[in-house]
Coordinates of C-alpha atoms in Angstrom, one line a residue:
Chain A
X1 CA 104.2 91.9 60.3
X2 CA 101.2 89.6 59.6
X3 CA 97.8 90.9 58.5
X4 CA 96.1 89.4 61.5
X5 CA 97.4 89.9 65.0
X6 CA 98.0 86.7 66.9
X7 CA 99.1 87.1 70.5
X8 CA 101.0 83.9 70.6
X9 CA 103.2 85.1 67.7
X10 CA 103.5 88.7 68.8
X11 CA 106.7 90.4 69.9
X12 CA 105.7 93.0 72.5
X13 CA 107.6 95.8 74.2
X14 CA 106.3 97.3 77.5
X15 CA 107.6 100.8 78.2
X16 CA 107.5 101.2 82.0
X17 CA 107.9 98.1 84.2
X18 CA 106.2 99.6 87.3
X19 CA 103.1 98.2 89.0
X20 CA 100.9 98.3 85.9
X21 CA 103.5 97.4 83.2
X22 CA 105.2 94.8 85.5
X23 CA 101.8 93.1 86.3
X24 CA 100.9 93.1 82.6
X25 CA 104.2 91.4 81.8
X26 CA 103.6 88.8 84.5
X27 CA 100.1 88.2 83.2
X28 CA 101.3 87.9 79.5
X29 CA 104.3 85.7 80.2
X30 CA 104.2 82.6 78.1
X31 CA 101.3 83.9 76.0
X32 CA 103.3 85.9 73.4
X33 CA 106.4 85.2 71.3
X34 CA 108.7 87.7 73.0
X35 CA 108.3 90.3 75.8
X36 CA 110.8 93.2 76.1
X37 CA 110.9 95.9 78.7
X38 CA 112.1 99.5 78.8
X39 CA 112.5 101.3 82.1
X40 CA 114.7 104.2 83.2
X41 CA 115.2 102.7 86.7
X42 CA 118.2 100.5 87.0
X43 CA 116.9 98.5 90.0
X44 CA 113.7 97.8 88.2
X45 CA 115.6 96.5 85.2
X46 CA 117.7 94.2 87.3
X47 CA 114.6 92.9 89.1
X48 CA 112.8 92.3 85.8
X49 CA 115.7 90.4 84.4
X50 CA 116.6 88.5 87.6
X51 CA 113.0 87.2 87.9
X52 CA 112.6 86.6 84.1
X53 CA 109.6 88.9 83.9
X54 CA 110.7 89.9 80.4
X55 CA 113.1 88.3 77.8
X56 CA 115.1 91.5 77.4
X57 CA 115.2 94.8 79.2
X58 CA 117.1 98.0 78.9
X59 CA 116.9 101.7 79.8
X60 CA 117.9 102.6 76.2
X61 CA 115.3 102.4 73.5
X62 CA 118.2 101.5 71.1
X63 CA 117.7 98.0 72.5
X64 CA 114.9 97.7 70.0
X65 CA 117.0 98.3 66.9
X66 CA 119.2 95.3 67.9
X67 CA 116.1 93.0 68.0
X68 CA 113.5 91.7 65.5
X69 CA 110.8 94.4 64.9
X70 CA 108.1 94.5 67.6
X71 CA 104.4 94.1 66.7
X72 CA 103.1 96.0 69.6
X73 CA 104.3 98.7 72.0
X74 CA 102.5 99.2 75.3
X75 CA 103.0 102.5 77.1
X76 CA 102.7 101.9 80.9
X77 CA 104.1 105.1 82.4
X78 CA 102.3 108.1 84.0
X79 CA 100.1 110.2 81.7
X80 CA 102.6 113.1 80.9
X81 CA 105.4 110.6 80.1
X82 CA 103.0 108.7 77.8
X83 CA 102.4 111.9 75.9
X84 CA 106.2 112.5 75.7
X85 CA 106.8 109.0 74.6
X86 CA 104.2 109.1 71.8
X87 CA 106.0 112.2 70.5
X88 CA 109.3 110.4 70.5
X89 CA 108.1 107.0 69.3
X90 CA 109.0 107.5 65.6
X91 CA 112.7 108.1 66.6
X92 CA 113.1 104.7 68.3
X93 CA 110.6 102.4 66.5
X94 CA 111.4 102.3 62.8
X95 CA 108.9 99.6 61.8
X96 CA 105.1 99.6 61.6
X97 CA 103.5 98.6 64.9
X98 CA 100.4 98.9 67.1
X99 CA 100.6 101.4 69.9
X100 CA 98.6 100.8 73.1
X101 CA 98.7 102.7 76.3
X102 CA 97.5 102.2 79.9
X103 CA 97.2 105.9 80.9
X104 CA 94.6 107.0 83.6
X105 CA 93.2 109.8 81.4
X106 CA 92.5 109.4 77.7
X107 CA 91.7 112.7 75.9
X108 CA 95.2 114.2 75.8
X109 CA 96.8 110.9 75.1
X110 CA 94.5 110.3 72.1
X111 CA 95.3 113.8 70.9
X112 CA 99.0 113.0 70.9
X113 CA 98.3 109.6 69.2
X114 CA 96.7 111.5 66.3
X115 CA 100.1 113.0 65.4
X116 CA 101.8 109.5 65.0
X117 CA 103.1 108.7 61.4
X118 CA 100.8 106.4 59.5
X119 CA 102.9 103.3 60.1
X120 CA 101.7 103.3 63.7
X121 CA 98.3 101.9 64.6
X122 CA 97.3 103.6 67.9
X123 CA 94.5 102.6 70.3
X124 CA 94.0 103.9 73.9
X125 CA 93.3 101.9 77.0
X126 CA 92.9 102.1 80.7
X127 CA 92.7 99.2 83.1
X128 CA 90.6 100.3 86.2
X129 CA 92.6 98.6 88.8
X130 CA 95.7 99.2 90.9
X131 CA 97.2 99.5 94.3
X132 CA 98.5 102.5 96.3
X133 CA 101.9 100.7 96.5
X134 CA 103.5 101.1 93.2
X135 CA 106.6 99.6 91.5
X136 CA 107.6 96.3 90.0
X137 CA 108.2 94.9 93.5
X138 CA 104.4 95.1 94.1
X139 CA 103.5 93.7 90.6
X140 CA 100.9 90.9 90.6
X141 CA 100.0 88.6 87.8
X142 CA 96.4 88.7 89.0
X143 CA 96.1 92.5 89.2
X144 CA 93.9 92.6 86.0
X145 CA 91.8 89.6 86.8
X146 CA 88.1 90.6 86.5
X147 CA 89.0 94.3 86.4
X148 CA 87.2 96.6 84.0
X149 CA 89.5 97.5 81.1
X150 CA 88.4 100.6 79.1
X151 CA 89.4 100.7 75.5
X152 CA 89.1 104.0 73.6
X153 CA 89.7 103.6 69.8
X154 CA 90.5 106.6 67.5
X155 CA 88.9 107.1 64.1
X156 CA 92.2 105.7 62.6
X157 CA 92.3 102.7 64.9
X158 CA 92.7 99.6 62.6
X159 CA 90.7 96.3 63.0
X160 CA 94.1 94.7 63.7
X161 CA 94.9 97.1 66.6
X162 CA 91.5 96.5 68.0
X163 CA 91.9 92.7 67.7
X164 CA 95.3 92.9 69.5
X165 CA 93.8 94.7 72.6
X166 CA 90.8 92.3 72.6
X167 CA 93.3 89.3 72.8
X168 CA 95.5 91.0 75.4
X169 CA 92.5 91.9 77.7
X170 CA 91.1 88.4 77.3
X171 CA 94.5 86.8 78.0
X172 CA 94.9 88.7 81.3
X173 CA 91.3 88.0 82.5
X174 CA 90.1 91.6 82.4
X175 CA 86.7 92.8 81.2
X176 CA 86.7 95.0 78.1
X177 CA 84.5 98.2 78.0
X178 CA 84.7 100.4 74.9
X179 CA 83.9 104.1 75.1
X180 CA 85.1 107.4 73.9
X181 CA 88.0 109.2 75.6
X182 CA 85.7 112.0 76.6
X183 CA 83.2 109.6 78.2
X184 CA 86.0 107.8 80.0
X185 CA 87.5 111.0 81.4
X186 CA 84.2 112.3 82.6
X187 CA 83.3 109.0 84.4
X188 CA 86.7 108.4 85.9
X189 CA 86.7 111.9 87.3
X190 CA 84.0 110.7 89.7
X191 CA 84.8 107.1 90.2
X192 CA 88.6 107.4 90.6
X193 CA 90.1 110.9 90.7
X194 CA 87.4 112.3 93.1
X195 CA 87.9 109.5 95.7
X196 CA 91.7 110.3 95.7
X197 CA 91.0 114.0 96.4
X198 CA 88.5 113.1 99.1
X199 CA 90.8 110.7 100.8
X200 CA 93.6 113.2 100.6
X201 CA 91.4 116.0 102.2
X202 CA 90.4 113.6 105.0
X203 CA 94.0 112.7 105.8
X204 CA 94.9 116.4 105.4
X205 CA 92.3 117.6 107.9
X206 CA 93.0 114.9 110.6
X207 CA 95.3 115.8 113.5
X208 CA 98.1 113.4 114.2
X209 CA 97.0 113.5 117.8
X210 CA 94.0 111.3 116.8
X211 CA 96.1 108.4 115.5
X212 CA 95.3 106.1 118.5
X213 CA 91.7 106.2 117.5
X214 CA 91.9 105.3 113.8
X215 CA 89.6 102.4 113.1
X216 CA 88.8 100.4 110.0
X217 CA 86.3 103.0 108.7
X218 CA 88.9 105.8 108.6
X219 CA 91.5 103.4 107.2
X220 CA 89.2 102.4 104.3
X221 CA 88.0 105.9 103.5
X222 CA 91.5 107.4 103.5
X223 CA 93.4 104.5 101.9
X224 CA 93.9 106.0 98.4
X225 CA 95.5 109.1 100.0
X226 CA 98.6 106.8 100.1
X227 CA 99.0 107.0 96.3
X228 CA 102.2 108.9 95.5
X229 CA 101.3 112.4 94.2
X230 CA 103.8 112.1 91.3
X231 CA 101.4 109.4 89.8
X232 CA 98.4 111.6 90.3
X233 CA 99.6 115.1 89.2
X234 CA 99.4 114.2 85.4
X235 CA 96.0 112.7 85.9
X236 CA 94.7 115.8 87.7
X237 CA 96.2 118.2 85.1
X238 CA 94.9 116.3 82.1
X239 CA 91.4 115.9 83.6
X240 CA 91.0 119.2 85.4
X241 CA 87.6 120.4 84.2
X242 CA 85.9 117.0 84.8
X243 CA 87.4 116.7 88.2
X244 CA 86.3 120.3 89.2
X245 CA 82.8 119.4 88.1
X246 CA 82.8 116.1 90.1
X247 CA 84.1 118.0 93.1
X248 CA 81.3 120.5 92.8
X249 CA 78.7 117.8 92.8
X250 CA 80.3 116.1 95.8
X251 CA 80.4 119.4 97.7
X252 CA 76.7 119.8 97.0
X253 CA 75.9 116.4 98.5
X254 CA 78.1 117.2 101.5
X255 CA 76.3 120.5 102.0
X256 CA 72.9 118.8 101.9
X257 CA 74.0 116.4 104.6
X258 CA 75.6 119.2 106.6
X259 CA 72.5 121.4 106.4
X260 CA 70.2 118.6 107.5
X261 CA 72.4 117.9 110.5
X262 CA 72.9 121.6 111.4
X263 CA 69.1 122.2 111.2
X264 CA 68.5 119.0 113.1
X265 CA 66.2 117.9 110.3
X266 CA 66.7 114.2 111.1
X267 CA 64.0 112.9 108.8
X268 CA 65.8 114.6 105.9
X269 CA 69.2 113.4 107.1
X270 CA 68.1 109.8 107.4
X271 CA 66.5 110.0 104.0
X272 CA 69.8 111.3 102.4
X273 CA 71.8 108.6 104.2
X274 CA 69.4 105.9 103.1
X275 CA 69.7 107.1 99.5
X276 CA 73.5 107.1 99.8
X277 CA 73.5 103.6 101.1
X278 CA 71.3 102.3 98.3
X279 CA 73.4 104.1 95.8
X280 CA 76.6 102.6 97.3
X281 CA 75.1 99.1 97.3
X282 CA 74.0 99.3 93.6
X283 CA 77.3 100.8 92.5
X284 CA 79.6 98.2 94.2
X285 CA 77.4 95.2 93.6
X286 CA 77.1 95.9 89.8
Chain B
X1 CA 78.8 90.2 145.0
X2 CA 82.5 90.0 145.9
X3 CA 84.7 93.0 146.7
X4 CA 87.0 92.3 143.9
X5 CA 85.8 91.6 140.4
X6 CA 87.1 88.4 138.9
X7 CA 86.1 87.7 135.3
X8 CA 86.1 84.0 135.7
X9 CA 83.6 84.2 138.6
X10 CA 81.4 86.8 137.0
X11 CA 77.8 86.4 135.8
X12 CA 77.4 88.8 132.9
X13 CA 74.3 89.9 130.9
X14 CA 74.8 91.4 127.4
X15 CA 71.9 93.6 126.3
X16 CA 71.8 93.5 122.5
X17 CA 73.2 90.5 120.7
X18 CA 74.0 92.2 117.4
X19 CA 77.4 92.5 115.8
X20 CA 79.1 94.1 118.8
X21 CA 77.3 92.3 121.6
X22 CA 77.4 89.0 119.8
X23 CA 81.1 89.3 119.0
X24 CA 81.8 90.2 122.7
X25 CA 79.8 87.1 123.8
X26 CA 81.9 84.9 121.5
X27 CA 85.1 86.5 122.7
X28 CA 84.1 86.1 126.4
X29 CA 82.8 82.5 126.1
X30 CA 84.5 80.2 128.6
X31 CA 86.1 83.2 130.3
X32 CA 83.3 84.0 132.8
X33 CA 81.0 82.1 135.1
X34 CA 77.8 82.7 133.1
X35 CA 76.8 84.7 130.0
X36 CA 73.2 85.8 129.5
X37 CA 71.7 87.7 126.5
X38 CA 68.8 90.0 126.1
X39 CA 67.6 90.9 122.6
X40 CA 64.2 92.0 121.2
X41 CA 64.7 90.1 117.9
X42 CA 63.4 86.5 118.0
X43 CA 65.6 85.2 115.2
X44 CA 68.7 86.6 117.0
X45 CA 67.7 84.9 120.2
X46 CA 67.2 81.5 118.4
X47 CA 70.6 81.9 116.7
X48 CA 72.3 82.8 120.0
X49 CA 70.8 79.7 121.8
X50 CA 71.3 77.3 118.9
X51 CA 74.9 78.2 118.6
X52 CA 75.5 78.3 122.4
X53 CA 76.7 81.8 122.2
X54 CA 75.1 82.6 125.6
X55 CA 73.9 80.3 128.4
X56 CA 70.4 81.8 128.5
X57 CA 68.7 84.4 126.3
X58 CA 65.3 86.1 126.3
X59 CA 63.6 89.1 125.0
X60 CA 62.1 89.8 128.4
X61 CA 64.3 91.3 131.1
X62 CA 62.2 89.3 133.6
X63 CA 64.6 86.5 132.7
X64 CA 67.1 88.1 135.1
X65 CA 64.8 87.8 138.1
X66 CA 64.7 84.1 137.6
X67 CA 68.5 83.8 137.7
X68 CA 71.2 84.4 140.3
X69 CA 72.1 88.1 140.4
X70 CA 74.4 89.3 137.6
X71 CA 77.6 91.1 138.5
X72 CA 77.9 93.1 135.3
X73 CA 75.5 94.4 132.6
X74 CA 76.9 95.3 129.2
X75 CA 74.8 97.6 127.0
X76 CA 75.5 96.8 123.3
X77 CA 72.7 98.6 121.4
X78 CA 72.6 101.8 119.5
X79 CA 73.2 105.0 121.5
X80 CA 69.5 106.2 121.9
X81 CA 68.5 102.7 123.1
X82 CA 71.5 102.7 125.6
X83 CA 70.2 105.9 127.1
X84 CA 66.6 104.5 127.3
X85 CA 68.0 101.3 128.9
X86 CA 69.9 103.2 131.5
X87 CA 66.7 105.0 132.5
X88 CA 64.9 101.6 132.9
X89 CA 67.7 99.6 134.4
X90 CA 66.5 100.0 138.1
X91 CA 63.2 98.4 137.1
X92 CA 64.7 95.1 135.8
X93 CA 67.9 94.8 137.9
X94 CA 67.2 94.7 141.6
X95 CA 70.7 93.9 142.8
X96 CA 73.9 95.9 142.9
X97 CA 75.9 95.6 139.6
X98 CA 78.5 97.2 137.3
X99 CA 77.1 98.9 134.2
X100 CA 79.3 99.1 131.1
X101 CA 78.3 100.2 127.6
X102 CA 79.7 100.0 124.1
X103 CA 78.0 103.1 122.6
X104 CA 79.7 105.0 119.8
X105 CA 79.3 108.4 121.5
X106 CA 79.9 109.0 125.2
X107 CA 78.8 112.4 126.5
X108 CA 75.0 111.8 126.5
X109 CA 75.4 108.2 127.8
X110 CA 77.5 109.3 130.7
X111 CA 75.0 112.0 131.5
X112 CA 72.3 109.3 131.7
X113 CA 74.6 107.1 133.9
X114 CA 74.8 109.9 136.4
X115 CA 71.1 109.4 137.2
X116 CA 71.6 105.7 138.1
X117 CA 70.8 104.7 141.8
X118 CA 73.9 104.2 144.0
X119 CA 73.7 100.4 143.8
X120 CA 74.9 100.6 140.2
X121 CA 78.6 101.1 139.3
X122 CA 78.6 102.7 135.9
X123 CA 81.6 103.1 133.5
X124 CA 81.5 104.1 129.7
X125 CA 83.2 102.3 126.9
X126 CA 83.6 102.3 123.1
X127 CA 85.4 99.7 121.1
X128 CA 86.7 101.3 117.9
X129 CA 86.0 98.5 115.5
X130 CA 83.1 97.1 113.6
X131 CA 81.9 96.1 110.1
X132 CA 79.3 97.6 107.9
X133 CA 77.3 94.3 107.9
X134 CA 75.6 94.2 111.3
X135 CA 73.8 91.5 113.2
X136 CA 74.7 88.3 115.1
X137 CA 75.1 86.4 111.9
X138 CA 78.2 88.6 111.2
X139 CA 79.6 88.4 114.7
X140 CA 83.2 87.4 115.0
X141 CA 85.1 86.3 118.1
X142 CA 88.2 88.2 116.7
X143 CA 86.4 91.5 116.1
X144 CA 88.0 93.1 119.1
X145 CA 91.5 91.7 118.6
X146 CA 94.1 94.5 118.6
X147 CA 91.3 97.2 118.3
X148 CA 91.5 100.4 120.4
X149 CA 88.9 100.2 123.2
X150 CA 88.1 103.6 124.8
X151 CA 87.1 103.6 128.4
X152 CA 85.5 106.8 129.8
X153 CA 85.1 106.6 133.6
X154 CA 82.7 108.9 135.6
X155 CA 83.7 110.6 138.9
X156 CA 81.6 107.9 140.6
X157 CA 83.2 105.0 138.8
X158 CA 84.5 102.5 141.4
X159 CA 87.9 100.7 141.4
X160 CA 85.9 97.5 141.0
X161 CA 84.1 98.7 137.9
X162 CA 87.4 99.9 136.4
X163 CA 89.0 96.5 137.2
X164 CA 86.1 94.7 135.5
X165 CA 86.5 96.5 132.2
X166 CA 90.3 96.2 132.3
X167 CA 89.8 92.4 132.7
X168 CA 87.2 92.2 129.9
X169 CA 89.3 94.3 127.5
X170 CA 92.4 92.2 128.2
X171 CA 90.4 89.0 127.8
X172 CA 89.2 89.9 124.3
X173 CA 92.6 91.2 123.1
X174 CA 91.7 94.8 122.7
X175 CA 93.8 97.8 123.6
X176 CA 92.5 100.0 126.4
X177 CA 92.7 103.8 126.0
X178 CA 91.3 105.9 128.9
X179 CA 90.0 109.4 128.2
X180 CA 87.1 111.8 129.0
X181 CA 83.8 111.5 127.2
X182 CA 84.2 114.9 125.7
X183 CA 87.7 114.1 124.3
X184 CA 86.4 110.8 122.9
X185 CA 83.4 112.4 121.1
X186 CA 85.6 115.2 119.7
X187 CA 88.2 112.7 118.2
X188 CA 85.6 110.2 117.0
X189 CA 83.8 113.0 115.1
X190 CA 86.9 113.1 112.8
X191 CA 88.1 109.6 112.9
X192 CA 84.8 107.8 112.5
X193 CA 81.6 109.9 112.0
X194 CA 83.2 112.2 109.4
X195 CA 84.4 109.2 107.2
X196 CA 80.8 107.9 107.3
X197 CA 79.4 111.2 106.0
X198 CA 82.1 111.6 103.4
X199 CA 81.6 108.1 102.0
X200 CA 77.8 108.7 102.0
X201 CA 78.3 112.0 100.1
X202 CA 80.5 110.2 97.5
X203 CA 77.9 107.5 97.0
X204 CA 75.1 110.0 96.9
X205 CA 76.8 112.1 94.2
X206 CA 77.8 109.2 91.9
X207 CA 75.5 108.4 89.1
X208 CA 74.4 104.7 88.7
X209 CA 75.4 105.0 85.1
X210 CA 79.0 104.9 86.3
X211 CA 78.8 101.5 88.0
X212 CA 80.8 99.6 85.3
X213 CA 83.8 101.7 86.1
X214 CA 83.9 101.4 89.9
X215 CA 87.4 100.3 90.9
X216 CA 89.1 99.4 94.2
X217 CA 89.7 103.1 95.0
X218 CA 86.0 104.0 94.9
X219 CA 85.1 100.8 96.7
X220 CA 87.4 101.6 99.6
X221 CA 86.6 105.3 99.9
X222 CA 82.8 104.6 99.9
X223 CA 82.7 101.4 101.9
X224 CA 81.3 102.8 105.2
X225 CA 78.4 104.3 103.3
X226 CA 77.0 100.7 103.5
X227 CA 76.4 101.1 107.3
X228 CA 72.7 101.1 108.0
X229 CA 71.5 104.7 108.8
X230 CA 69.5 103.5 111.8
X231 CA 72.8 102.7 113.5
X232 CA 74.2 106.1 112.7
X233 CA 71.3 108.5 113.4
X234 CA 71.8 108.3 117.2
X235 CA 75.5 108.9 116.8
X236 CA 75.0 111.9 114.6
X237 CA 72.4 113.3 116.9
X238 CA 74.4 112.9 120.1
X239 CA 77.7 114.2 118.6
X240 CA 76.2 116.9 116.3
X241 CA 78.4 119.9 117.2
X242 CA 81.7 118.0 117.0
X243 CA 80.7 116.5 113.7
X244 CA 79.8 119.9 112.2
X245 CA 83.2 121.2 113.3
X246 CA 85.0 118.2 111.7
X247 CA 82.9 118.7 108.5
X248 CA 84.0 122.3 108.4
X249 CA 87.6 121.4 108.7
X250 CA 87.3 118.8 106.0
X251 CA 85.6 121.3 103.7
X252 CA 88.4 123.7 104.2
X253 CA 91.0 121.1 103.1
X254 CA 88.8 120.2 100.1
X255 CA 88.5 123.9 99.2
X256 CA 92.3 124.3 99.4
X257 CA 92.8 121.4 97.0
X258 CA 90.0 122.6 94.7
X259 CA 91.4 126.2 94.5
X260 CA 94.9 124.9 93.7
X261 CA 93.5 122.7 90.9
X262 CA 91.1 125.5 89.6
X263 CA 94.0 128.0 89.5
X264 CA 96.4 125.4 88.0
X265 CA 98.7 126.1 90.9
X266 CA 100.3 122.7 90.5
X267 CA 103.2 123.3 92.9
X268 CA 100.7 124.2 95.7
X269 CA 98.5 121.2 94.7
X270 CA 101.4 118.7 94.8
X271 CA 102.5 120.1 98.1
X272 CA 99.0 119.7 99.6
X273 CA 98.8 116.1 98.3
X274 CA 102.3 115.3 99.7
X275 CA 101.2 116.6 103.1
X276 CA 98.0 114.5 102.9
X277 CA 100.0 111.4 102.0
X278 CA 102.4 111.9 104.9
X279 CA 99.5 112.5 107.3
X280 CA 97.7 109.3 106.0
X281 CA 100.8 107.2 106.5
X282 CA 101.5 108.5 110.0
X283 CA 97.9 108.1 111.0
X284 CA 97.4 104.5 109.8
X285 CA 100.9 103.2 110.7
X286 CA 100.6 104.4 114.3

């Protein structure tokens, strides 16, 4: 292992070749020395090897002991599996290496990273992009292009680990934003986890009899309700308090709008809607 | 005026050359005998004439008295203005003609249509499509393509008026759905007006400090909050009771999700989210 991290010389293993890990592999292809993949799904492994998305792939971490030591391991599985993997990392990676993750919540993952033996150099990350259709078949080399990519260092994060993620994020065209795990989780509760619950509630409360009159507005507002719940359960569990706070704030806004409409206070209603529209425009045009 | 309505022989006036009226004019161009436009906005009139979107256009309804009698008037302005226009129609159209509207709610508009003198042949309509950017500059000849187009006849609606809207809807590639005004307003409260209020509440409750971490999920869920409130106020006012009922049902779903999360009842939470996802998929894949 060199003192400085150089992406073009790095041997990288991505654990989890789904939408996020697979898209990262596609975006990193040709920009590092070697790219290995681990995935428990046999069809995913075959697709990854058939299409040359990684140089080697297996379901068994023992693959790594048969190869030259990796410089960097990237954990690209759902949050609860990242936490499990961190606990088991010392048993399947014998050498020193940087540990980076793409998990959607950060506090619990960073807590798990604290327990890693000193030969590991951990740093947390979360790319704010995705699609509601998951899996390697939907992977896209441009998924990360221009997307915000949050990096959450630990106290023990080395200069070298930081340099590695800076190089990776630059190589895939994303936009690095550094913050604490707590700040990340608080903000994402509102900007990501709340929209998922809102879209789900909208789909939940809409009768199937109304399907002929679904327009582009409903389609857009409910779109993220299509995200598989197995992806979201770990997110909701590990960011529960922040999400409950965000839900409370949303319900207050909804109640203000509802009261103005119920009381036919249309001046107040229009003022609330104008504020919402300005807020929307400022948020999305940032 | 012939006994049968034939689109290719029809002289049509569209009142309101915004996104909906302008897109309709573009889609009907070359498919009728003459297309006239009325709009109070001078820039819109100039654009419509410059681009040949209509054959004649003016802000003054007196234009119509200088032209051969029109067979069909299409009201493509916000709901409260449609109601005003219906009340004033007898003063600026002297001949017999079919009256069709594109308003987003139907009950109050049909009530106004009931008061029209017998020479008018009214029928209500509502194309379930649109964009959050309004105005003739955003008009699109394909806006109506494959979109649901609700038609709400009155008791007095003639066979000829019905034939006229069937021909128009077919000519612009939309999909005709006939129902009562009451049924329309009840369904649209959930499939259109509710998503607007939800998106608005989400934008309203989100701090501007979070703008760097807005991803595609938030963007999609909040998109319709960008709709100008002056377009929506008349809709909310004329469909208030149905929207309040839909809001109540949405809040119940949100409360169920919130309780399961608060009580860490993750089996219940996952089951709710799975139901939401199935509902979403069935609704949008209809």
